[in-house]
CSV table of C-alpha atoms in Angstrom, one decimal:
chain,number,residue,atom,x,y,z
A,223,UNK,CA,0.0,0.0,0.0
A,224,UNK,CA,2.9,2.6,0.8
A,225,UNK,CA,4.2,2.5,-2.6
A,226,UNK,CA,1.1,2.7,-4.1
A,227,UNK,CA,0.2,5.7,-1.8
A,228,UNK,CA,3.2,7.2,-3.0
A,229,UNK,CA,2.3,7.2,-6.2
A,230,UNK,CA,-0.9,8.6,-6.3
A,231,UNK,CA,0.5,10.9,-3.9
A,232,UNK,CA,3.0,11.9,-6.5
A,233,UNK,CA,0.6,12.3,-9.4
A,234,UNK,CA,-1.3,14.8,-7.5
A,235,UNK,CA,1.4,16.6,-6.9
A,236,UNK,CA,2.5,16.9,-10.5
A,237,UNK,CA,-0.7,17.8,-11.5
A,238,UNK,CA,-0.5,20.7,-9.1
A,239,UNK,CA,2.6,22.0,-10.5
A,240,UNK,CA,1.8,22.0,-14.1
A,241,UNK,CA,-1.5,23.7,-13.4
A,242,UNK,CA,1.0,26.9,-12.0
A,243,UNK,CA,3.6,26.6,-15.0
A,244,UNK,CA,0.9,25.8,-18.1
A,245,UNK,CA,0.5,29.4,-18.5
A,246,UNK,CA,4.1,30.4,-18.8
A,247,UNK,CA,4.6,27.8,-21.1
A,248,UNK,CA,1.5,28.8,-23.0
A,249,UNK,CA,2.8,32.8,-22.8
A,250,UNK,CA,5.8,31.9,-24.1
A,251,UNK,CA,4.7,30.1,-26.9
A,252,UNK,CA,2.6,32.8,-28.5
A,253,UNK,CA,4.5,35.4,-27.4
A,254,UNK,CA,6.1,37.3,-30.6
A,255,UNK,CA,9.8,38.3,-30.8
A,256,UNK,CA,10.7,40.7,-33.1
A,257,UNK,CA,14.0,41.2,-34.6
A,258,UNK,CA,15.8,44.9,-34.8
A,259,UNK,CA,19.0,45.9,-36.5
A,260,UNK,CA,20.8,48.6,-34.7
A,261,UNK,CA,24.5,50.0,-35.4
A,262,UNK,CA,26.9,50.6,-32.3
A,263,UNK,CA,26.6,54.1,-32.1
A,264,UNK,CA,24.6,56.3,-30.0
A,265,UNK,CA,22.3,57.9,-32.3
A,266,UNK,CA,21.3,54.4,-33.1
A,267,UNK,CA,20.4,53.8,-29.3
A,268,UNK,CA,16.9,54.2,-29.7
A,269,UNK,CA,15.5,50.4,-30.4
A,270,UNK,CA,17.2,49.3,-27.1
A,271,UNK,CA,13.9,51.7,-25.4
A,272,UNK,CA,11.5,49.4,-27.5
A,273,UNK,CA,10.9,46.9,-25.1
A,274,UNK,CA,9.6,49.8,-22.9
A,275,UNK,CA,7.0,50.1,-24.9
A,276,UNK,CA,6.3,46.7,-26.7
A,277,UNK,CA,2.5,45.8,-26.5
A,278,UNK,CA,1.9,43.0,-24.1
A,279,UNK,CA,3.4,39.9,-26.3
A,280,UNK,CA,5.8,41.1,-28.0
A,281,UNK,CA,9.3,40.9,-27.1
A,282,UNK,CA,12.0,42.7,-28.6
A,283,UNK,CA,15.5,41.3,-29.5
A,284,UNK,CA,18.1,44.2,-30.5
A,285,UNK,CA,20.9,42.8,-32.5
A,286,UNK,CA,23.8,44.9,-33.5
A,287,UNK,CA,25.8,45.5,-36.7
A,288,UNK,CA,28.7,47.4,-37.3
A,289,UNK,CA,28.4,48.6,-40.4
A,290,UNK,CA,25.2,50.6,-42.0
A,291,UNK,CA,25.6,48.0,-45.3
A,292,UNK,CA,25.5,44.9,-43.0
A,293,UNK,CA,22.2,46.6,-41.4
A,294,UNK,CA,20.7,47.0,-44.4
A,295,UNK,CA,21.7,43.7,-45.7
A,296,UNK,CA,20.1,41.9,-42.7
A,297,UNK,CA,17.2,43.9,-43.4
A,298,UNK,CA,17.0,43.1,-47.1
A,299,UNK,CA,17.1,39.4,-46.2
A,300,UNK,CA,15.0,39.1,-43.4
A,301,UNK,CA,17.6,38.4,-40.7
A,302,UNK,CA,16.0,41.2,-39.2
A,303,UNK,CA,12.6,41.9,-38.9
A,304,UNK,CA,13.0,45.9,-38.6
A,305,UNK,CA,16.6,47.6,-39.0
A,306,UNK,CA,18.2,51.5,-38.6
A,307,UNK,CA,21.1,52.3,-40.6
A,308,UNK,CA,22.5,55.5,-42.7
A,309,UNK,CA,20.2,56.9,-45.5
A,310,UNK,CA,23.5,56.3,-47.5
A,311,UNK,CA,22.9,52.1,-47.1
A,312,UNK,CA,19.1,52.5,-47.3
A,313,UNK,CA,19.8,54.8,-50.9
A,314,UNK,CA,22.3,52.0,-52.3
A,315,UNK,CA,20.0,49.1,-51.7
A,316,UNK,CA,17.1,50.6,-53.1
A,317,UNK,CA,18.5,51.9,-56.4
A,318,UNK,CA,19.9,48.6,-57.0
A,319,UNK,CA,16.1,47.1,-56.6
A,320,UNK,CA,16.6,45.9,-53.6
A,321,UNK,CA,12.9,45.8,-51.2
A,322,UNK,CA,14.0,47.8,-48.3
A,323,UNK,CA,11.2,50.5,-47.8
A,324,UNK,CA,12.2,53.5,-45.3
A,325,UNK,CA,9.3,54.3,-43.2
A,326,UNK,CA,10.5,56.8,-40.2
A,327,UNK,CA,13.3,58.6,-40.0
A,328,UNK,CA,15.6,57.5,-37.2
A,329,UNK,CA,17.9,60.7,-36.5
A,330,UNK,CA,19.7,63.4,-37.4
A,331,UNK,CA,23.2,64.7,-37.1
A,332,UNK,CA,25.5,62.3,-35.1
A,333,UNK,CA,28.0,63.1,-37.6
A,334,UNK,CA,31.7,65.3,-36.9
A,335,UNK,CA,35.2,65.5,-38.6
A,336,UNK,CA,37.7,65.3,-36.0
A,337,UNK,CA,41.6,65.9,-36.6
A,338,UNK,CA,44.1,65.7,-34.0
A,339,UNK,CA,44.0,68.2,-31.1
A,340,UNK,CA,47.4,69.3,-31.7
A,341,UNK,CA,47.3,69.4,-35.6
A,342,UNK,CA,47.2,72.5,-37.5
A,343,UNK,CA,43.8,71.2,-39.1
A,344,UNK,CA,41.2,73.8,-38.6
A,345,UNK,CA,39.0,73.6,-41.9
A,346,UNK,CA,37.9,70.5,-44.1
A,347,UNK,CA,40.4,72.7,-46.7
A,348,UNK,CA,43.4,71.6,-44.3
A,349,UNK,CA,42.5,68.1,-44.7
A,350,UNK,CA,44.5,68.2,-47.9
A,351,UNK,CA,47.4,65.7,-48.3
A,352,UNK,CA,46.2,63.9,-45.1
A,353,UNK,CA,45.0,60.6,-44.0
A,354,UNK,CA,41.3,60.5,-43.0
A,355,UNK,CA,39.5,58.0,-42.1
A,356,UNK,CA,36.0,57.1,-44.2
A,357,UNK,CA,33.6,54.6,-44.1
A,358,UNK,CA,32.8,53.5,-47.6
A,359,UNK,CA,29.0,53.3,-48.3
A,360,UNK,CA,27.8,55.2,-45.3
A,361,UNK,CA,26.4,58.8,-45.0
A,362,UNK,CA,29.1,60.4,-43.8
A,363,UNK,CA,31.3,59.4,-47.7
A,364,UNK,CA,28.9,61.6,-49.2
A,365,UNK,CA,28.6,64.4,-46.6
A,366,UNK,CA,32.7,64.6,-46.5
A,367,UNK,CA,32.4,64.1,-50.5
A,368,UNK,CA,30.4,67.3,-50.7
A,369,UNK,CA,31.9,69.3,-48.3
A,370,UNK,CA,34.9,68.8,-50.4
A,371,UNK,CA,33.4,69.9,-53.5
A,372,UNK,CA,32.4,73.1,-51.9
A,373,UNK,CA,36.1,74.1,-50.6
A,374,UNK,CA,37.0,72.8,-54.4
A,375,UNK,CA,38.4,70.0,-53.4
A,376,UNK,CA,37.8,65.7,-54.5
A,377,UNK,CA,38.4,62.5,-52.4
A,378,UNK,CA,42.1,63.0,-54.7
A,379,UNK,CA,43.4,65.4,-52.5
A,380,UNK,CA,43.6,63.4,-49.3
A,381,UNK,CA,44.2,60.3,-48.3
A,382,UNK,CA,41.5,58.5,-47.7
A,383,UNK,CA,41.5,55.5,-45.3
A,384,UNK,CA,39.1,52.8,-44.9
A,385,UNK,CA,38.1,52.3,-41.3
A,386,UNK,CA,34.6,51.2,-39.3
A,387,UNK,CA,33.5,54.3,-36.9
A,388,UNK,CA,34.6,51.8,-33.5
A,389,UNK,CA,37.7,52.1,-35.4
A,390,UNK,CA,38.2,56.0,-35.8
A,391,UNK,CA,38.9,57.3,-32.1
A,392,UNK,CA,41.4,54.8,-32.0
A,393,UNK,CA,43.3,55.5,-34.8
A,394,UNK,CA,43.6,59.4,-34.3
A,395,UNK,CA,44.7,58.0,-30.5
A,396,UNK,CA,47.3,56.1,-32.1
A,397,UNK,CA,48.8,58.4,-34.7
A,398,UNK,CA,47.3,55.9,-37.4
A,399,UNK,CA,45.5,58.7,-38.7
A,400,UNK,CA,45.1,63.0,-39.1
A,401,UNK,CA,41.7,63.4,-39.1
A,402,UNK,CA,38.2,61.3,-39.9
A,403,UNK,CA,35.0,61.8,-40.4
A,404,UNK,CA,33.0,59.9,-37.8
A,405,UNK,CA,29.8,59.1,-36.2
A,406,UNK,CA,28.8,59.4,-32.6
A,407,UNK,CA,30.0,58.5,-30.0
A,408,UNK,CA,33.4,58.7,-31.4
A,409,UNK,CA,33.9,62.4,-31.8
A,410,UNK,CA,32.7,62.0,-27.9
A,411,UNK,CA,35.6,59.5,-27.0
A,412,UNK,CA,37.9,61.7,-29.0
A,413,UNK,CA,36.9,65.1,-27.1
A,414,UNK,CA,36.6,63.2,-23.8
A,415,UNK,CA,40.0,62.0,-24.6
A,416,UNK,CA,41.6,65.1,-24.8
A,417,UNK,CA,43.0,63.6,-28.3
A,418,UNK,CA,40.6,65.4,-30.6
A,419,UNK,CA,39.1,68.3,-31.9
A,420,UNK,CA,36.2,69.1,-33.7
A,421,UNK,CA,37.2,70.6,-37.3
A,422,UNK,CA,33.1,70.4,-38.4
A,423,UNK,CA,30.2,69.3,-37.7
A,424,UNK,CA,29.4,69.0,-41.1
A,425,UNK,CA,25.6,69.6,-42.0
A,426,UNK,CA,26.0,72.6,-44.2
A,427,UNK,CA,24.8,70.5,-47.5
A,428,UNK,CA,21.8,70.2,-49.3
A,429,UNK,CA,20.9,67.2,-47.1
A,430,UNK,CA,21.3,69.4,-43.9
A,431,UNK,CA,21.5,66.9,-40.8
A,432,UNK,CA,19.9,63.8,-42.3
A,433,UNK,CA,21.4,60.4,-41.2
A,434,UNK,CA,20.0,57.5,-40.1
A,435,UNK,CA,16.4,56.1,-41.3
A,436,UNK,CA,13.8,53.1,-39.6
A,437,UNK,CA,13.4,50.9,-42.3
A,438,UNK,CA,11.8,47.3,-43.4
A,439,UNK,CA,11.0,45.3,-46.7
A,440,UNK,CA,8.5,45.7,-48.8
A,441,UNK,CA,7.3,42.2,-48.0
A,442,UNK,CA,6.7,43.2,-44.5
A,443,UNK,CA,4.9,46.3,-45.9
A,444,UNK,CA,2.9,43.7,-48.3
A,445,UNK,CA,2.2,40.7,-45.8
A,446,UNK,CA,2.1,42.2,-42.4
A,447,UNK,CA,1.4,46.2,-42.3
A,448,UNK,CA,-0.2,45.8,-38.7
A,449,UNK,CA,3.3,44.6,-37.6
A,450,UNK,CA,4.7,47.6,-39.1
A,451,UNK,CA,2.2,50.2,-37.0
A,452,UNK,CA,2.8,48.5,-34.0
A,453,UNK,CA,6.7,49.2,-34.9
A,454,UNK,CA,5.9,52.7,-35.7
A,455,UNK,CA,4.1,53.4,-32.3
A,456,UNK,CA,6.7,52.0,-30.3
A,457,UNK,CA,9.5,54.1,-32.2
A,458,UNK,CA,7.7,57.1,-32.0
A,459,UNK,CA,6.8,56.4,-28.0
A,460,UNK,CA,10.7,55.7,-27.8
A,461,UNK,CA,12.1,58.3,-29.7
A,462,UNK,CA,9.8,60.9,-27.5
A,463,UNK,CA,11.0,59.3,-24.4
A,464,UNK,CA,14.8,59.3,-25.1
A,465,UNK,CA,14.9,63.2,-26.7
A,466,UNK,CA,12.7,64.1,-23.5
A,467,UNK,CA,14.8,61.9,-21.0
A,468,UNK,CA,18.7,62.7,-22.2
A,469,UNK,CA,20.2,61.2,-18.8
A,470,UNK,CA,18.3,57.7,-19.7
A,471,UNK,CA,19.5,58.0,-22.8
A,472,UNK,CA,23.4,58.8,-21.8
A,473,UNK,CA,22.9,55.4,-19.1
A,474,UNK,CA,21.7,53.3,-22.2
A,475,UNK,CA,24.3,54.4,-24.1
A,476,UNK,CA,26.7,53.3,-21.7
A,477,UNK,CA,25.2,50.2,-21.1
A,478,UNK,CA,24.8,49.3,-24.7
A,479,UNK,CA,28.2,50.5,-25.8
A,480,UNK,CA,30.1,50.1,-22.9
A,481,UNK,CA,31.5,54.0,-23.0
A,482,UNK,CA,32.5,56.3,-20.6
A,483,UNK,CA,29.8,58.9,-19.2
A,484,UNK,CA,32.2,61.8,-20.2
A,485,UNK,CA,32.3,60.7,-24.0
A,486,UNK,CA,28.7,59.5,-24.3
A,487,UNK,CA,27.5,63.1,-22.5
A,488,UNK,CA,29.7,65.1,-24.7
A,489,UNK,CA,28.2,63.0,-28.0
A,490,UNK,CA,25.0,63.4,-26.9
A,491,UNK,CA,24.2,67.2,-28.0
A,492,UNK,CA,25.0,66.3,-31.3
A,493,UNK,CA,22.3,63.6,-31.9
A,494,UNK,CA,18.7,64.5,-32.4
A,495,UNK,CA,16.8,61.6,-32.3
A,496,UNK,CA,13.5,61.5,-34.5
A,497,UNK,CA,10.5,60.1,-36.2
A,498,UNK,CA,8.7,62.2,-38.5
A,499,UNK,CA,8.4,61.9,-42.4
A,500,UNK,CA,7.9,65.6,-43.2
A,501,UNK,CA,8.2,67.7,-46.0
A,502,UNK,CA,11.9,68.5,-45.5
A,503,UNK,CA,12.6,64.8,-44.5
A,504,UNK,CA,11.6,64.5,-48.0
A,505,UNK,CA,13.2,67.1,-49.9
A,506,UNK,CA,16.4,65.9,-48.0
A,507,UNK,CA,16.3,62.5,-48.7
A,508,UNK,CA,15.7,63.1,-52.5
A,509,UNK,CA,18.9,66.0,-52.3
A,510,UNK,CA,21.2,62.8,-50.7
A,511,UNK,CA,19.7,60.6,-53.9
A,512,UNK,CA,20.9,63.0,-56.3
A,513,UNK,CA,24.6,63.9,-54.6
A,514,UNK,CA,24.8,59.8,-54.7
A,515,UNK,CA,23.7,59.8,-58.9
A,516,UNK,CA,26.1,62.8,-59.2
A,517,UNK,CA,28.9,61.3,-57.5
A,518,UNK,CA,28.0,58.0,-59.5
A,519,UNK,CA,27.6,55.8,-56.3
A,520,UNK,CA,24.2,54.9,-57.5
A,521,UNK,CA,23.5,54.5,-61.5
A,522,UNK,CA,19.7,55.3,-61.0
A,523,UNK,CA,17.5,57.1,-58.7
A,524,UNK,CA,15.2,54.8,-56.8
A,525,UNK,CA,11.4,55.1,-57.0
A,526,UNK,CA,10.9,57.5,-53.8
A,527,UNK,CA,7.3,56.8,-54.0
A,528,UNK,CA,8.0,53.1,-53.4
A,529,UNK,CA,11.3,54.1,-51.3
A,530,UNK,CA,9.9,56.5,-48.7
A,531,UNK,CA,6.1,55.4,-47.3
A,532,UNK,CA,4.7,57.9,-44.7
A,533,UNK,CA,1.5,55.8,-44.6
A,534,UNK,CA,2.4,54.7,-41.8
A,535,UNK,CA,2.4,57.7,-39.6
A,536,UNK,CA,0.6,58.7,-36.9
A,537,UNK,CA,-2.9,61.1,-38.4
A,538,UNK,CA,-1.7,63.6,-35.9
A,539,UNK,CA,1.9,63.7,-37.5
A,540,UNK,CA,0.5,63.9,-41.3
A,541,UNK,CA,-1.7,66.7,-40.4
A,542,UNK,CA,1.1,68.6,-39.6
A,543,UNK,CA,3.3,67.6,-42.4
């Protein structure tokens, strides 16, 4: 009888506990996790707040890149759900055909050219005949590109070097390098450093500030559009809350990137996080196409109307527009 006892005892018992863990089991089987492509720089911090404001069953998972191409590329082929990454990256894809559909912008400025604190570089004209530092592909090629052009000046007349942003501090630290033209939160490290100055912040062009964009593909657009609001919302509730709260978004910098609070508060002014497709969203994103055709880093324009969607906007946002 005592074994027997024991096992009915047992039963009951194990009844009991999956009647308390069915529902986690259950929840976690339904819930939805959504992928987001991010780049490791600060202006690219906001997706890390999604999760703050994720509908009850969805779950965010943030996974980095280093380079804008490699964000869009994920993008592109549905690595990622949802990815942010330089209009430069977004522009490429899309004029060679590639689905990747921009549907909020993501930031502007984030962007500086920095020389060496004790170099006699005080203009983009005394960049001449040095080594700078460039990303191939990103936004930044085509701001320096046209800032050269207006001090008449071509890629030619320095030395261009190929290195990732993570890379640039670094290198100017070292001596590698004379200048670069970087992205947040480098110019911060360099400043914080002591090693750098800032030469430019270098949004003087047609496309002003513009920089990074929130961006899917069009099958996502096609197949799943609700998915798409319920992005939208949380960016926009995100974006609000990390322009509005600059100290949470200094400590999530600092989580995320692992930087000092120095660098990542002195980056910080020069990133405006945003959301809105506007009028001069527009008219800038269409200037950064044609610098691109101009400078034949594209062959074609892409078909903005397929491109750009702002139908996915808040009514509030496109009343004001």
């Amino acid at each position: 009888m005592q074994p027997v006892r024991r096992r009915i005892i047992g039963a009951i018992a194990a009844a009991a506990l999956s009647m308390f863990t069915l529902p986690a089991v259950v929840h976690a089987q339904t819930e939805k996790v959504i992928k987001v492509g991010t780049l490791k720089l600060i202006h690219a911090i906001t997706p890390y707040f999604y999760e703050q404001f994720a509908p009850p069953g969805y779950k965010i998972q943030v996974i980095p890149f280093e380079s804008p191409t490699d964000g869009k590329n994920a993008v592109v082929t549905g690595t990622v759900d949802f990815g942010t990454f330089g209009i430069a990256a977004a522009m490429l894809g899309a004029a060679a055909g590639e689905p990747v559909v921009v549907f909020a912008p993501q930031c502007n400025g984030g962007m500086a050219v920095v020389a060496g604190v004790n170099s006699d570089i005080k203009s983009v004209r005394d960049l001449k005949g040095r080594k700078v530092a460039i990303w191939p592909g990103s936004t930044q090629e085509v701001v320096i590109l046209e800032r050269l052009k207006a001090e008449g000046m071509t890629i030619k007349d320095i030395q261009s070097i190929r290195l990732p942003f993570s890379d640039m501090a670094p290198a100017l630290a070292r001596g590698d390098i004379d200048a670069y033209v970087g992205a947040e939160p480098g110019p911060g490290i360099s400043l914080a450093n002591g090693v750098g100055k800032i030469v430019e912040y270098p949004y003087s062009t047609p496309i002003g500030s513009l920089n990074m964009v929130w961006a899917t593909r069009q099958e996502m657009i096609d197949k799943n559009p609700e998915l798409v609001k319920v992005m939208m919302e949380m960016h926009r509730k995100a974006t609000d809350f990390a322009m509005a709260n600059r100290a949470e978004m200094v400590k999530m910098t600092m989580q995320k990137l692992g930087q000092q609070q120095k660098s990542i508060e002195l980056a910080a002014p020069n990133v405006q996080l945003t959301w809105k497709i506007d009028d001069e969203f527009i008219r800038r994103a269409k200037a950064y196409g044609q610098l691109m055709l101009e400078k034949k880093q594209i062959r074609e324009l892409p078909n903005f109307d397929k491109f750009i969607t702002a139908k996915f906007m808040p009514a509030a946002a496109v009343a004001q527009k």
